[in-house]
């Protein structure tokens, strides 16, 4: 038999699915895969439910329901001062993952270099490779996940077609500084590169910080596409509704990739997300406030147990060192130990690297009910106490 495509052949199932399966098999509390354990706002869900009954349930327009594209355009102006034409500069997709795929398939040609920042979200590398692109990886390094100027500059060349940046960043919980974004923008202009901005955590930013899209930097409006996800903004990860905002000249080929991928996204979900996006500031402030309290609750508990908890400015993830806790030498081993013996699932951060990954960090997801966070901390405490007693 002829070989199937090597990008997808023989590779591992995503770490999120793997850890969720292990969590289920071991009856563990799942702090691995990132999803809230309480569904998002009921009024948004009611609109989706009613629209399912009322219909129409037929193909919506290929670019997305006009009311959702309008809502996305308005949100760009409201939050970032970006003036976006809803007719030609917004595309609705079936999740941010499809949006990333559409952008990469349509902007990257075989042989083009694409600058990626590690640790990276796990679909970036295979998608770039499947498009025939050549990934050029740059790293941010713990504990502050600072982006080194020289390493960044060295990654760009005349062959660079695009940079793909995830800001706020999973799993580091980093918000890129204006200085870092400014340098990325300078390099994009210098080398005439596109920027594909995965900004799914745009509204999960804490402690009074504000997300600033790379698209708002000088000269970036015409070369940047930015991706959002209703899954994150409304705690409805199963809905898989995403949106891309970008200049018409780029959105046009991206929409062509979309038309051969999913073509459209369920209309009832689009209608409900359009309503959700227009929610007033109290919704957005409440979401960030709730999550930052959960972050503090979990960080305090993990620190008390001896984990080395790194700073968390955004997202719903805490990255921790675990040395000295007897969980094993690598992050994969530590996660296996925790899910099987402590009853708590986490994710090894090495899964977010192409190769030569650091192996000293694991990621816990904290968008869980307080009782669940407390129970997870108790389970970890019981396990670590018993392990210490055994080794004494
Ligand atoms: N990008 C990042 C950085 C993510 O963490 C996720 C997680 N879901 C996605 C994209 C995918 O979003 P969606 O579920 O909307 O496809
Ligand atoms: N983005 C989620 C995470 O980082 C996972 C999404 C998925 O499982 N595809 O945990």
mmCIF file of C-alpha atoms and ligand atoms in Angstrom:
data_model
loop_
_atom_site.group_PDB
_atom_site.id
_atom_site.type_symbol
_atom_site.label_atom_id
_atom_site.label_comp_id
_atom_site.label_asym_id
_atom_site.label_seq_id
_atom_site.Cartn_x
_atom_site.Cartn_y
_atom_site.Cartn_z
ATOM 1 C CA UNK A 1 0.000 0.000 0.000
ATOM 2 C CA UNK A 2 1.197 3.520 -0.721
ATOM 3 C CA UNK A 3 2.087 5.615 2.334
ATOM 4 C CA UNK A 4 -0.477 8.008 3.745
ATOM 5 C CA UNK A 5 0.551 11.612 4.307
ATOM 6 C CA UNK A 6 3.533 11.635 6.701
ATOM 7 C CA UNK A 7 2.372 14.771 8.527
ATOM 8 C CA UNK A 8 -0.551 12.792 9.927
ATOM 9 C CA UNK A 9 0.776 9.260 9.836
ATOM 10 C CA UNK A 10 2.070 7.685 13.003
ATOM 11 C CA UNK A 11 1.937 10.890 15.022
ATOM 12 C CA UNK A 12 0.472 10.987 18.494
ATOM 13 C CA UNK A 13 -3.091 11.874 19.409
ATOM 14 C CA UNK A 14 -3.130 15.380 20.947
ATOM 15 C CA UNK A 15 -1.994 15.547 24.541
ATOM 16 C CA UNK A 16 -5.337 17.103 25.525
ATOM 17 C CA UNK A 17 -7.367 14.147 24.297
ATOM 18 C CA UNK A 18 -4.813 11.705 25.700
ATOM 19 C CA UNK A 19 -4.906 13.256 29.162
ATOM 20 C CA UNK A 20 -8.714 13.523 29.129
ATOM 21 C CA UNK A 21 -8.957 9.809 28.311
ATOM 22 C CA UNK A 22 -6.487 8.994 31.092
ATOM 23 C CA UNK A 23 -8.411 11.231 33.495
ATOM 24 C CA UNK A 24 -11.617 9.339 32.727
ATOM 25 C CA UNK A 25 -9.967 5.928 32.940
ATOM 26 C CA UNK A 26 -8.493 6.791 36.354
ATOM 27 C CA UNK A 27 -11.495 8.681 37.689
ATOM 28 C CA UNK A 28 -9.246 11.702 38.072
ATOM 29 C CA UNK A 29 -10.157 15.380 38.327
ATOM 30 C CA UNK A 30 -9.356 16.710 34.873
ATOM 31 C CA UNK A 31 -7.129 19.779 35.150
ATOM 32 C CA UNK A 32 -5.428 18.790 31.880
ATOM 33 C CA UNK A 33 -7.417 19.750 28.790
ATOM 34 C CA UNK A 34 -8.512 23.380 28.955
ATOM 35 C CA UNK A 35 -12.277 23.661 29.371
ATOM 36 C CA UNK A 36 -14.529 25.168 32.032
ATOM 37 C CA UNK A 37 -16.592 22.746 34.131
ATOM 38 C CA UNK A 38 -19.579 25.096 34.150
ATOM 39 C CA UNK A 39 -21.233 26.063 30.863
ATOM 40 C CA UNK A 40 -21.253 29.699 29.762
ATOM 41 C CA UNK A 41 -24.168 32.171 30.136
ATOM 42 C CA UNK A 42 -27.643 30.655 30.072
ATOM 43 C CA UNK A 43 -29.124 33.545 28.065
ATOM 44 C CA UNK A 44 -26.675 32.808 25.252
ATOM 45 C CA UNK A 45 -27.539 29.100 25.364
ATOM 46 C CA UNK A 46 -31.277 29.910 25.365
ATOM 47 C CA UNK A 47 -30.928 31.920 22.177
ATOM 48 C CA UNK A 48 -29.104 29.021 20.525
ATOM 49 C CA UNK A 49 -31.764 26.551 21.732
ATOM 50 C CA UNK A 50 -34.659 28.692 20.525
ATOM 51 C CA UNK A 51 -32.978 29.329 17.160
ATOM 52 C CA UNK A 52 -32.653 25.578 16.715
ATOM 53 C CA UNK A 53 -36.443 25.223 17.091
ATOM 54 C CA UNK A 54 -37.393 28.351 15.129
ATOM 55 C CA UNK A 55 -34.903 27.756 12.296
ATOM 56 C CA UNK A 56 -33.851 28.210 9.649
ATOM 57 C CA UNK A 57 -31.478 25.302 10.075
ATOM 58 C CA UNK A 58 -30.117 25.460 6.539
ATOM 59 C CA UNK A 59 -26.722 26.632 5.289
ATOM 60 C CA UNK A 60 -26.055 30.160 6.518
ATOM 61 C CA UNK A 61 -23.980 32.524 4.327
ATOM 62 C CA UNK A 62 -20.493 31.147 3.724
ATOM 63 C CA UNK A 63 -18.740 34.064 5.443
ATOM 64 C CA UNK A 64 -20.994 33.807 8.494
ATOM 65 C CA UNK A 65 -24.353 35.220 9.623
ATOM 66 C CA UNK A 66 -24.403 38.980 8.910
ATOM 67 C CA UNK A 67 -25.377 39.679 12.541
ATOM 68 C CA UNK A 68 -22.333 37.805 13.867
ATOM 69 C CA UNK A 69 -19.945 39.460 11.407
ATOM 70 C CA UNK A 70 -21.427 42.827 12.444
ATOM 71 C CA UNK A 71 -20.969 41.954 16.142
ATOM 72 C CA UNK A 72 -17.335 40.914 15.579
ATOM 73 C CA UNK A 73 -16.619 44.155 13.682
ATOM 74 C CA UNK A 74 -18.230 46.226 16.455
ATOM 75 C CA UNK A 75 -16.265 44.395 19.156
ATOM 76 C CA UNK A 76 -13.018 45.186 17.327
ATOM 77 C CA UNK A 77 -13.854 48.871 17.498
ATOM 78 C CA UNK A 78 -15.189 48.757 21.054
ATOM 79 C CA UNK A 79 -12.229 46.901 22.572
ATOM 80 C CA UNK A 80 -9.314 47.905 20.335
ATOM 81 C CA UNK A 81 -10.377 50.930 18.254
ATOM 82 C CA UNK A 82 -10.063 48.859 15.058
ATOM 83 C CA UNK A 83 -12.405 49.884 12.259
ATOM 84 C CA UNK A 84 -13.460 46.697 10.486
ATOM 85 C CA UNK A 85 -15.823 46.276 7.538
ATOM 86 C CA UNK A 86 -18.174 43.425 8.508
ATOM 87 C CA UNK A 87 -18.893 42.602 4.843
ATOM 88 C CA UNK A 88 -15.333 42.015 3.673
ATOM 89 C CA UNK A 89 -13.121 41.802 6.768
ATOM 90 C CA UNK A 90 -14.773 39.193 9.029
ATOM 91 C CA UNK A 91 -15.085 35.443 8.505
ATOM 92 C CA UNK A 92 -16.874 33.044 10.867
ATOM 93 C CA UNK A 93 -15.308 29.589 11.243
ATOM 94 C CA UNK A 94 -15.991 26.357 13.117
ATOM 95 C CA UNK A 95 -13.640 27.201 15.960
ATOM 96 C CA UNK A 96 -10.258 28.881 16.132
ATOM 97 C CA UNK A 97 -8.660 25.619 15.011
ATOM 98 C CA UNK A 98 -10.418 25.827 11.654
ATOM 99 C CA UNK A 99 -9.517 29.526 11.491
ATOM 100 C CA UNK A 100 -5.836 28.682 12.004
ATOM 101 C CA UNK A 101 -6.003 26.004 9.342
ATOM 102 C CA UNK A 102 -7.741 28.348 6.855
ATOM 103 C CA UNK A 103 -5.150 31.092 7.451
ATOM 104 C CA UNK A 104 -2.154 28.785 7.164
ATOM 105 C CA UNK A 105 -3.482 26.903 4.104
ATOM 106 C CA UNK A 106 -4.221 30.114 2.235
ATOM 107 C CA UNK A 107 -1.299 32.362 3.211
ATOM 108 C CA UNK A 108 1.558 29.838 3.227
ATOM 109 C CA UNK A 109 2.946 28.213 0.054
ATOM 110 C CA UNK A 110 5.375 25.295 -0.118
ATOM 111 C CA UNK A 111 8.872 26.424 0.873
ATOM 112 C CA UNK A 112 7.716 29.539 2.744
ATOM 113 C CA UNK A 113 9.195 29.985 6.196
ATOM 114 C CA UNK A 114 6.801 30.535 9.098
ATOM 115 C CA UNK A 115 8.117 31.884 12.394
ATOM 116 C CA UNK A 116 6.565 30.095 15.393
ATOM 117 C CA UNK A 117 7.123 30.884 19.043
ATOM 118 C CA UNK A 118 7.661 27.940 21.402
ATOM 119 C CA UNK A 119 6.032 26.689 23.525
ATOM 120 C CA UNK A 120 3.344 26.492 20.846
ATOM 121 C CA UNK A 121 -0.221 25.304 20.630
ATOM 122 C CA UNK A 122 -0.113 21.801 19.290
ATOM 123 C CA UNK A 123 -1.844 22.214 15.915
ATOM 124 C CA UNK A 124 0.561 24.894 14.647
ATOM 125 C CA UNK A 125 3.428 22.651 13.552
ATOM 126 C CA UNK A 126 1.417 20.012 11.667
ATOM 127 C CA UNK A 127 -0.691 22.643 9.939
ATOM 128 C CA UNK A 128 2.360 24.591 8.770
ATOM 129 C CA UNK A 129 4.032 21.384 7.626
ATOM 130 C CA UNK A 130 0.916 20.165 5.801
ATOM 131 C CA UNK A 131 0.867 23.475 3.925
ATOM 132 C CA UNK A 132 4.459 22.777 2.862
ATOM 133 C CA UNK A 133 5.732 25.616 5.012
ATOM 134 C CA UNK A 134 9.055 25.475 6.818
ATOM 135 C CA UNK A 135 8.651 26.132 10.550
ATOM 136 C CA UNK A 136 11.303 28.369 12.111
ATOM 137 C CA UNK A 137 11.026 28.121 15.875
ATOM 138 C CA UNK A 138 11.963 30.771 18.446
ATOM 139 C CA UNK A 139 11.596 30.226 22.182
ATOM 140 C CA UNK A 140 10.382 32.218 25.092
ATOM 141 C CA UNK A 141 12.055 31.025 28.254
ATOM 142 C CA UNK A 142 10.772 30.498 31.800
ATOM 143 C CA UNK A 143 10.143 31.799 34.386
ATOM 144 C CA UNK A 144 9.105 35.056 32.670
ATOM 145 C CA UNK A 145 8.875 33.650 29.154
ATOM 146 C CA UNK A 146 10.763 36.624 27.788
ATOM 147 C CA UNK A 147 11.179 36.833 24.014
ATOM 148 C CA UNK A 148 14.828 37.378 23.146
ATOM 149 C CA UNK A 149 15.346 40.173 20.584
ATOM 150 C CA UNK A 150 18.298 38.584 18.840
ATOM 151 C CA UNK A 151 16.715 35.150 18.590
ATOM 152 C CA UNK A 152 13.558 36.709 17.184
ATOM 153 C CA UNK A 153 15.457 38.800 14.625
ATOM 154 C CA UNK A 154 17.516 35.757 13.589
ATOM 155 C CA UNK A 155 14.335 33.800 12.813
ATOM 156 C CA UNK A 156 13.184 36.284 10.165
ATOM 157 C CA UNK A 157 14.574 36.431 6.635
ATOM 158 C CA UNK A 158 13.418 37.242 3.141
ATOM 159 C CA UNK A 159 11.950 33.741 3.051
ATOM 160 C CA UNK A 160 9.608 34.500 5.975
ATOM 161 C CA UNK A 161 6.016 34.468 4.772
ATOM 162 C CA UNK A 162 4.354 34.777 8.151
ATOM 163 C CA UNK A 163 4.769 34.807 11.900
ATOM 164 C CA UNK A 164 2.190 32.939 13.972
ATOM 165 C CA UNK A 165 1.799 34.375 17.443
ATOM 166 C CA UNK A 166 -0.437 33.249 20.291
ATOM 167 C CA UNK A 167 -1.154 36.193 22.562
ATOM 168 C CA UNK A 168 -2.200 35.806 25.380
ATOM 169 C CA UNK A 169 -0.180 32.647 25.255
ATOM 170 C CA UNK A 170 -1.090 29.047 26.067
ATOM 171 C CA UNK A 171 0.477 27.365 28.088
ATOM 172 C CA UNK A 172 2.751 30.101 29.484
ATOM 173 C CA UNK A 173 -0.100 32.445 30.527
ATOM 174 C CA UNK A 174 2.071 35.240 29.177
ATOM 175 C CA UNK A 175 0.811 38.521 27.720
ATOM 176 C CA UNK A 176 3.372 39.834 25.243
ATOM 177 C CA UNK A 177 4.618 43.284 26.185
ATOM 178 C CA UNK A 178 4.124 46.255 23.870
ATOM 179 C CA UNK A 179 7.899 46.281 23.353
ATOM 180 C CA UNK A 180 7.899 42.635 22.236
ATOM 181 C CA UNK A 181 4.916 43.166 19.954
ATOM 182 C CA UNK A 182 6.558 46.295 18.550
ATOM 183 C CA UNK A 183 9.650 44.304 17.608
ATOM 184 C CA UNK A 184 7.557 41.597 15.953
ATOM 185 C CA UNK A 185 5.724 44.321 14.012
ATOM 186 C CA UNK A 186 9.042 45.925 12.936
ATOM 187 C CA UNK A 187 10.277 42.572 11.611
ATOM 188 C CA UNK A 188 7.002 41.877 9.774
ATOM 189 C CA UNK A 189 7.279 45.248 8.042
ATOM 190 C CA UNK A 190 11.005 44.843 7.342
ATOM 191 C CA UNK A 191 10.571 41.403 5.737
ATOM 192 C CA UNK A 192 7.098 41.979 4.304
ATOM 193 C CA UNK A 193 5.657 39.128 6.378
ATOM 194 C CA UNK A 194 2.079 38.420 7.424
ATOM 195 C CA UNK A 195 1.099 38.000 11.053
ATOM 196 C CA UNK A 196 -1.399 35.294 12.016
ATOM 197 C CA UNK A 197 -2.516 36.159 15.544
ATOM 198 C CA UNK A 198 -4.195 33.488 17.649
ATOM 199 C CA UNK A 199 -5.908 35.704 20.226
ATOM 200 C CA UNK A 200 -8.462 33.245 21.593
ATOM 201 C CA UNK A 201 -7.646 34.316 25.179
ATOM 202 C CA UNK A 202 -8.101 38.044 24.389
ATOM 203 C CA UNK A 203 -10.698 38.487 27.154
ATOM 204 C CA UNK A 204 -9.091 36.222 29.772
ATOM 205 C CA UNK A 205 -6.519 38.805 30.883
ATOM 206 C CA UNK A 206 -6.019 39.625 34.557
ATOM 207 C CA UNK A 207 -5.005 42.263 37.095
ATOM 208 C CA UNK A 208 -6.152 45.267 35.087
ATOM 209 C CA UNK A 209 -4.055 44.388 32.031
ATOM 210 C CA UNK A 210 -5.588 44.930 28.617
ATOM 211 C CA UNK A 211 -5.032 42.784 25.567
ATOM 212 C CA UNK A 212 -3.468 44.694 22.697
ATOM 213 C CA UNK A 213 -3.752 43.061 19.257
ATOM 214 C CA UNK A 214 -0.638 43.113 17.058
ATOM 215 C CA UNK A 215 -3.006 44.397 14.379
ATOM 216 C CA UNK A 216 -3.145 47.779 16.149
ATOM 217 C CA UNK A 217 0.590 48.408 15.682
ATOM 218 C CA UNK A 218 1.875 50.752 12.940
ATOM 219 C CA UNK A 219 1.751 49.194 9.509
ATOM 220 C CA UNK A 220 0.180 45.952 10.774
ATOM 221 C CA UNK A 221 -3.485 46.523 9.895
ATOM 222 C CA UNK A 222 -3.010 45.438 6.275
ATOM 223 C CA UNK A 223 -0.775 42.436 7.009
ATOM 224 C CA UNK A 224 -2.406 40.892 10.098
ATOM 225 C CA UNK A 225 -5.245 38.461 10.635
ATOM 226 C CA UNK A 226 -6.528 37.973 14.167
ATOM 227 C CA UNK A 227 -8.458 34.963 15.417
ATOM 228 C CA UNK A 228 -10.981 34.819 18.251
ATOM 229 C CA UNK A 229 -13.010 31.960 19.754
ATOM 230 C CA UNK A 230 -16.470 32.013 21.320
ATOM 231 C CA UNK A 231 -15.411 28.815 23.081
ATOM 232 C CA UNK A 232 -13.038 30.786 25.297
ATOM 233 C CA UNK A 233 -14.901 34.097 25.526
ATOM 234 C CA UNK A 234 -18.180 32.460 26.563
ATOM 235 C CA UNK A 235 -17.006 29.252 28.250
ATOM 236 C CA UNK A 236 -18.651 27.174 25.516
ATOM 237 C CA UNK A 237 -15.700 25.231 24.147
ATOM 238 C CA UNK A 238 -17.878 22.523 22.577
ATOM 239 C CA UNK A 239 -19.577 25.012 20.264
ATOM 240 C CA UNK A 240 -16.510 25.519 18.098
ATOM 241 C CA UNK A 241 -17.384 28.985 16.818
ATOM 242 C CA UNK A 242 -14.410 31.114 15.807
ATOM 243 C CA UNK A 243 -13.922 34.337 13.880
ATOM 244 C CA UNK A 244 -11.155 35.853 11.801
ATOM 245 C CA UNK A 245 -10.716 39.579 11.343
ATOM 246 C CA UNK A 246 -8.357 40.788 8.636
ATOM 247 C CA UNK A 247 -7.926 43.000 5.575
ATOM 248 C CA UNK A 248 -10.166 42.056 2.622
ATOM 249 C CA UNK A 249 -7.196 41.114 0.417
ATOM 250 C CA UNK A 250 -6.173 38.413 2.921
ATOM 251 C CA UNK A 251 -9.680 37.426 4.026
ATOM 252 C CA UNK A 252 -10.602 36.604 0.445
ATOM 253 C CA UNK A 253 -8.165 33.674 -0.014
ATOM 254 C CA UNK A 254 -8.731 32.637 3.626
ATOM 255 C CA UNK A 255 -12.479 32.391 2.897
ATOM 256 C CA UNK A 256 -11.635 30.145 -0.066
ATOM 257 C CA UNK A 257 -9.802 27.767 2.278
ATOM 258 C CA UNK A 258 -12.843 27.893 4.595
ATOM 259 C CA UNK A 259 -15.225 27.087 1.732
ATOM 260 C CA UNK A 260 -13.443 23.785 1.101
ATOM 261 C CA UNK A 261 -13.014 22.936 4.768
ATOM 262 C CA UNK A 262 -16.275 23.418 6.644
ATOM 263 C CA UNK A 263 -18.020 25.976 4.378
ATOM 264 C CA UNK A 264 -20.317 27.117 7.201
ATOM 265 C CA UNK A 265 -20.882 26.927 10.952
ATOM 266 C CA UNK A 266 -24.224 26.036 12.655
ATOM 267 C CA UNK A 267 -26.528 29.068 12.338
ATOM 268 C CA UNK A 268 -28.149 28.803 15.770
ATOM 269 C CA UNK A 269 -24.744 28.963 17.461
ATOM 270 C CA UNK A 270 -23.727 31.938 15.326
ATOM 271 C CA UNK A 271 -26.907 33.807 16.291
ATOM 272 C CA UNK A 272 -26.294 33.205 19.978
ATOM 273 C CA UNK A 273 -22.630 34.212 19.769
ATOM 274 C CA UNK A 274 -23.623 37.464 17.997
ATOM 275 C CA UNK A 275 -25.813 38.240 21.009
ATOM 276 C CA UNK A 276 -23.058 37.245 23.438
ATOM 277 C CA UNK A 277 -20.338 39.393 21.903
ATOM 278 C CA UNK A 278 -22.463 42.506 22.419
ATOM 279 C CA UNK A 279 -22.736 41.888 26.175
ATOM 280 C CA UNK A 280 -21.816 44.866 28.307
ATOM 281 C CA UNK A 281 -18.552 45.365 30.161
ATOM 282 C CA UNK A 282 -19.880 43.719 33.322
ATOM 283 C CA UNK A 283 -19.852 40.344 31.523
ATOM 284 C CA UNK A 284 -16.274 40.698 30.327
ATOM 285 C CA UNK A 285 -15.036 42.135 33.648
ATOM 286 C CA UNK A 286 -16.877 39.396 35.534
ATOM 287 C CA UNK A 287 -15.281 36.653 33.430
ATOM 288 C CA UNK A 288 -11.739 37.953 33.987
ATOM 289 C CA UNK A 289 -12.436 38.662 37.673
ATOM 290 C CA UNK A 290 -13.814 35.174 38.332
ATOM 291 C CA UNK A 291 -10.916 33.514 36.576
ATOM 292 C CA UNK A 292 -8.280 35.577 38.345
ATOM 293 C CA UNK A 293 -9.792 34.555 41.707
ATOM 294 C CA UNK A 294 -9.612 30.919 40.629
ATOM 295 C CA UNK A 295 -6.028 31.430 39.507
ATOM 296 C CA UNK A 296 -5.163 32.797 42.949
ATOM 297 C CA UNK A 297 -6.967 29.972 44.718
ATOM 298 C CA UNK A 298 -5.149 27.293 42.757
ATOM 299 C CA UNK A 299 -1.758 29.051 42.740
ATOM 300 C CA UNK A 300 -1.840 29.498 46.516
ATOM 301 C CA UNK A 301 -2.745 25.840 47.010
ATOM 302 C CA UNK A 302 -0.110 24.528 44.603
ATOM 303 C CA UNK A 303 2.587 26.733 46.151
ATOM 304 C CA UNK A 304 1.712 25.456 49.605
ATOM 305 C CA UNK A 305 2.212 21.914 48.282
ATOM 306 C CA UNK A 306 5.699 22.780 47.012
ATOM 307 C CA UNK A 307 5.028 23.385 43.313
ATOM 308 C CA UNK A 308 7.014 26.207 41.735
ATOM 309 C CA UNK A 309 4.111 28.170 40.242
ATOM 310 C CA UNK A 310 5.117 30.551 37.436
ATOM 311 C CA UNK A 311 3.444 33.959 36.984
ATOM 312 C CA UNK A 312 0.054 33.894 35.219
ATOM 313 C CA UNK A 313 -1.155 37.093 33.539
ATOM 314 C CA UNK A 314 -3.885 35.576 31.369
ATOM 315 C CA UNK A 315 -5.588 32.406 29.975
ATOM 316 C CA UNK A 316 -6.825 29.691 32.340
ATOM 317 C CA UNK A 317 -3.586 27.837 32.812
ATOM 318 C CA UNK A 318 -0.954 27.683 35.531
ATOM 319 C CA UNK A 319 2.457 26.334 34.608
ATOM 320 C CA UNK A 320 4.506 24.848 37.451
ATOM 321 C CA UNK A 321 7.876 23.326 38.154
ATOM 322 C CA UNK A 322 7.676 20.151 40.253
ATOM 323 C CA UNK A 323 11.283 19.429 41.214
ATOM 324 C CA UNK A 324 11.810 18.005 44.683
ATOM 325 C CA UNK A 325 8.270 16.603 44.857
ATOM 326 C CA UNK A 326 9.236 13.078 43.836
ATOM 327 C CA UNK A 327 6.909 13.014 40.837
ATOM 328 C CA UNK A 328 9.528 11.714 38.425
ATOM 329 C CA UNK A 329 12.254 13.147 36.279
ATOM 330 C CA UNK A 330 10.175 14.312 33.329
ATOM 331 C CA UNK A 331 6.924 16.210 32.933
ATOM 332 C CA UNK A 332 5.367 13.219 31.132
ATOM 333 C CA UNK A 333 6.279 10.961 34.036
ATOM 334 C CA UNK A 334 4.980 13.514 36.546
ATOM 335 C CA UNK A 335 1.622 13.759 34.742
ATOM 336 C CA UNK A 336 1.319 9.969 34.561
ATOM 337 C CA UNK A 337 2.065 9.677 38.272
ATOM 338 C CA UNK A 338 -0.456 12.380 39.142
ATOM 339 C CA UNK A 339 -3.296 11.054 37.010
ATOM 340 C CA UNK A 340 -2.825 7.437 38.102
ATOM 341 C CA UNK A 341 -1.903 7.840 41.752
ATOM 342 C CA UNK A 342 -3.100 11.266 42.885
ATOM 343 C CA UNK A 343 -6.326 11.324 40.844
ATOM 344 C CA UNK A 344 -5.531 14.673 39.225
ATOM 345 C CA UNK A 345 -4.809 15.171 35.513
ATOM 346 C CA UNK A 346 -2.402 17.861 34.282
ATOM 347 C CA UNK A 347 -0.632 18.329 30.942
ATOM 348 C CA UNK A 348 3.118 18.027 30.284
ATOM 349 C CA UNK A 349 4.438 21.307 28.866
ATOM 350 C CA UNK A 350 6.934 19.432 26.653
ATOM 351 C CA UNK A 351 3.945 18.633 24.395
ATOM 352 C CA UNK A 352 4.050 22.271 23.292
ATOM 353 C CA UNK A 353 7.456 21.954 21.600
ATOM 354 C CA UNK A 354 8.597 20.543 18.270
ATOM 355 C CA UNK A 355 11.783 19.017 19.670
ATOM 356 C CA UNK A 356 14.352 19.461 22.461
ATOM 357 C CA UNK A 357 11.603 20.401 24.865
ATOM 358 C CA UNK A 358 12.274 21.367 28.463
ATOM 359 C CA UNK A 359 10.785 18.635 30.652
ATOM 360 C CA UNK A 360 10.493 20.358 34.015
ATOM 361 C CA UNK A 361 7.019 21.933 33.739
ATOM 362 C CA UNK A 362 3.422 20.784 33.906
ATOM 363 C CA UNK A 363 0.242 22.767 33.252
ATOM 364 C CA UNK A 364 -2.882 22.837 35.407
ATOM 365 C CA UNK A 365 -6.176 24.277 34.136
ATOM 366 C CA UNK A 366 -7.997 26.399 36.725
ATOM 367 C CA UNK A 367 -11.370 27.268 35.076
ATOM 368 C CA UNK A 368 -13.097 24.877 37.475
ATOM 369 C CA UNK A 369 -15.583 25.242 40.325
ATOM 370 C CA UNK A 370 -13.954 26.234 43.606
ATOM 371 C CA UNK A 371 -15.032 22.940 45.185
ATOM 372 C CA UNK A 372 -13.309 21.058 42.361
ATOM 373 C CA UNK A 373 -10.114 23.104 42.740
ATOM 374 C CA UNK A 374 -10.160 22.431 46.479
ATOM 375 C CA UNK A 375 -10.774 18.716 45.989
ATOM 376 C CA UNK A 376 -7.897 18.520 43.470
ATOM 377 C CA UNK A 377 -5.594 20.276 45.930
ATOM 378 C CA UNK A 378 -6.635 17.888 48.693
ATOM 379 C CA UNK A 379 -5.966 14.884 46.483
ATOM 380 C CA UNK A 380 -2.520 16.261 45.597
ATOM 381 C CA UNK A 381 -1.821 16.918 49.260
ATOM 382 C CA UNK A 382 -2.843 13.380 50.279
ATOM 383 C CA UNK A 383 -0.692 11.872 47.539
ATOM 384 C CA UNK A 384 2.392 14.010 48.250
ATOM 385 C CA UNK A 385 2.106 13.449 52.011
ATOM 386 C CA UNK A 386 1.881 9.675 51.527
ATOM 387 C CA UNK A 387 4.786 9.688 49.054
ATOM 388 C CA UNK A 388 6.933 11.650 51.521
ATOM 389 C CA UNK A 389 6.058 9.260 54.355
ATOM 390 C CA UNK A 390 6.962 6.298 52.150
ATOM 391 C CA UNK A 391 10.353 7.687 51.146
ATOM 392 C CA UNK A 392 11.231 8.783 54.734
HETATM 393 N N1 LIG B 1 -5.550 28.332 20.012
HETATM 394 C C1 LIG B 1 -5.201 28.159 21.288
HETATM 395 C C2 LIG B 1 -3.976 28.821 21.799
HETATM 396 C C3 LIG B 1 -5.944 27.355 22.130
HETATM 397 O O1 LIG B 1 -5.576 27.168 23.399
HETATM 398 C C4 LIG B 1 -7.095 26.738 21.621
HETATM 399 C C5 LIG B 1 -7.830 25.841 22.574
HETATM 400 N N2 LIG B 1 -8.963 25.501 22.387
HETATM 401 C C6 LIG B 1 -7.450 26.945 20.268
HETATM 402 C C7 LIG B 1 -6.638 27.742 19.502
HETATM 403 C C8 LIG B 1 -8.616 26.279 19.623
HETATM 404 O O2 LIG B 1 -9.808 26.944 19.834
HETATM 405 P P1 LIG B 1 -11.194 26.344 19.306
HETATM 406 O O3 LIG B 1 -11.690 25.392 20.332
HETATM 407 O O4 LIG B 1 -12.086 27.543 19.117
HETATM 408 O O5 LIG B 1 -10.916 25.649 18.011
HETATM 409 N N1 LIG B 2 -6.923 24.541 23.997
HETATM 410 C C1 LIG B 2 -7.169 23.517 24.933
HETATM 411 C C2 LIG B 2 -5.963 23.354 25.853
HETATM 412 O O1 LIG B 2 -4.933 23.955 25.650
HETATM 413 C C3 LIG B 2 -7.470 22.188 24.323
HETATM 414 C C4 LIG B 2 -8.304 22.157 23.091
HETATM 415 C C5 LIG B 2 -8.305 20.798 22.498
HETATM 416 O O2 LIG B 2 -8.356 19.803 23.207
HETATM 417 N N2 LIG B 2 -8.182 20.750 21.211
HETATM 418 O O3 LIG B 2 -6.067 22.614 26.764
#
